[in-house]
mmCIF file of C-alpha atoms in Angstrom:
data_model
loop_
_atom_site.group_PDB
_atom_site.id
_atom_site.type_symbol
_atom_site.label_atom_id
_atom_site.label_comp_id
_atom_site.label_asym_id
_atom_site.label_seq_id
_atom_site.Cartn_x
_atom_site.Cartn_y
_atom_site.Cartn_z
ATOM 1 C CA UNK A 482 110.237 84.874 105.764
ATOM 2 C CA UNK A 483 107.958 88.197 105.209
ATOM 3 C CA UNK A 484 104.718 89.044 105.647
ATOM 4 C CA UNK A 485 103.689 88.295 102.208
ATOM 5 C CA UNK A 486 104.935 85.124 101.706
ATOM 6 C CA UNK A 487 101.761 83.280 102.053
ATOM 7 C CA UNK A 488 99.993 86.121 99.800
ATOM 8 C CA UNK A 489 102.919 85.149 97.108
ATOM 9 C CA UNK A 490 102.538 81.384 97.642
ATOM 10 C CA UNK A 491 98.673 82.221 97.157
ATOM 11 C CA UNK A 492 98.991 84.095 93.869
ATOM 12 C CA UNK A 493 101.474 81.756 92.207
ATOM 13 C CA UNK A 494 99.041 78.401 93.515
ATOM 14 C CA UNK A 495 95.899 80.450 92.387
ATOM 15 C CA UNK A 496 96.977 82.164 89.340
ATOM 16 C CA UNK A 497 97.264 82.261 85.670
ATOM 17 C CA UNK A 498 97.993 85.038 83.335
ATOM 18 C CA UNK A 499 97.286 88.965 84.164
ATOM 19 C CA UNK A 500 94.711 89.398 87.214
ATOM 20 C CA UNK A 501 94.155 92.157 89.826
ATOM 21 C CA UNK A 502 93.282 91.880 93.607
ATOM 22 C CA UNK A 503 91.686 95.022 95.573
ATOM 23 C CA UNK A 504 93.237 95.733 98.658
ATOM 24 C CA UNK A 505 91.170 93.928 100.844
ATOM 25 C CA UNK A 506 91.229 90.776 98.744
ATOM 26 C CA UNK A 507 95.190 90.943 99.137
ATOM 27 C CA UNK A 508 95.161 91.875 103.142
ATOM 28 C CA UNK A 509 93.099 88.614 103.272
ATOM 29 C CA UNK A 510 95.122 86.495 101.623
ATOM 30 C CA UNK A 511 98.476 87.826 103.289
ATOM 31 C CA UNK A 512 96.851 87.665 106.450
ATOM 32 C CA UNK A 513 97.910 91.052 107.455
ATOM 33 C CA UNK A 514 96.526 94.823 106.162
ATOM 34 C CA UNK A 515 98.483 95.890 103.032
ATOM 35 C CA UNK A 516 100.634 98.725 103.618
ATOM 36 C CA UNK A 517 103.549 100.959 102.800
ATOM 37 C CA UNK A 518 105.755 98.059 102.833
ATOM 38 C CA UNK A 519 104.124 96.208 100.045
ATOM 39 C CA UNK A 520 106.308 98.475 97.911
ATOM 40 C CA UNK A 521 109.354 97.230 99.153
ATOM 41 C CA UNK A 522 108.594 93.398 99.096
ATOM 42 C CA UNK A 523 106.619 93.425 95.773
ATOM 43 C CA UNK A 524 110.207 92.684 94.617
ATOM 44 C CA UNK A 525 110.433 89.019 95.505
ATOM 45 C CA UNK A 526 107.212 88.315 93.642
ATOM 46 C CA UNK A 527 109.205 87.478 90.154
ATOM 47 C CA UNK A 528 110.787 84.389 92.069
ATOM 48 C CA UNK A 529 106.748 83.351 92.157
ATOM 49 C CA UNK A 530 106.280 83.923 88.624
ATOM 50 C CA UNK A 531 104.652 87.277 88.740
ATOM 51 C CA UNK A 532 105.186 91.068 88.652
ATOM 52 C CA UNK A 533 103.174 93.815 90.368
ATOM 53 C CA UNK A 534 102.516 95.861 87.306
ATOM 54 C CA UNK A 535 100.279 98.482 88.012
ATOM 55 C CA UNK A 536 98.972 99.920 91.764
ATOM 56 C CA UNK A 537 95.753 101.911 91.822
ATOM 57 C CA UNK A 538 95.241 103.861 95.011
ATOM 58 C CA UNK A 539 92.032 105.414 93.172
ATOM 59 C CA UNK A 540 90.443 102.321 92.727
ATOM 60 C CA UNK A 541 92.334 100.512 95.318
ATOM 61 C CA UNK A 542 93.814 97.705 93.154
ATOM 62 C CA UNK A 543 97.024 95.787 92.452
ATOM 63 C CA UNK A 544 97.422 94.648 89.026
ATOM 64 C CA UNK A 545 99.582 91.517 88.303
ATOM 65 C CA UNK A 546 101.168 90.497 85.293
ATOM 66 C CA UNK A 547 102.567 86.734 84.710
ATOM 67 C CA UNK A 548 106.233 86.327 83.173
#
């Protein structure tokens, strides 16, 4: 189990079709801050349905795209 389990379990419950989160909306969700290591567990998101498809640090977003 990671830390962004429950933010996986949240978006695939929650969800349909393409969507973003800011940052804050997905720290509250995980129930932790998002950080560097996003990057590196964003890969276990397909088994949920969805793919990170776009991260904007400008505008502080994550954008999600359903398979």
């Amino acid at each position: 189990m990671n830390k962004y389990n429950k933010l996986w379990q949240y978006i695939k419950d929650n969800k349909a079709g393409d969507f973003e989160l800011s940052f804050d909306e997905l720290g509250q969700q995980a129930g932790v801050a998002l950080d560097h290591s996003f990057l590196r567990y964003k890969k276990e998101l397909p088994a949920y349905g969805f793919e990170v498809q776009k991260i904007s640090l400008k505008n502080k977003v994550v954008k999600f795209h359903q398979l």
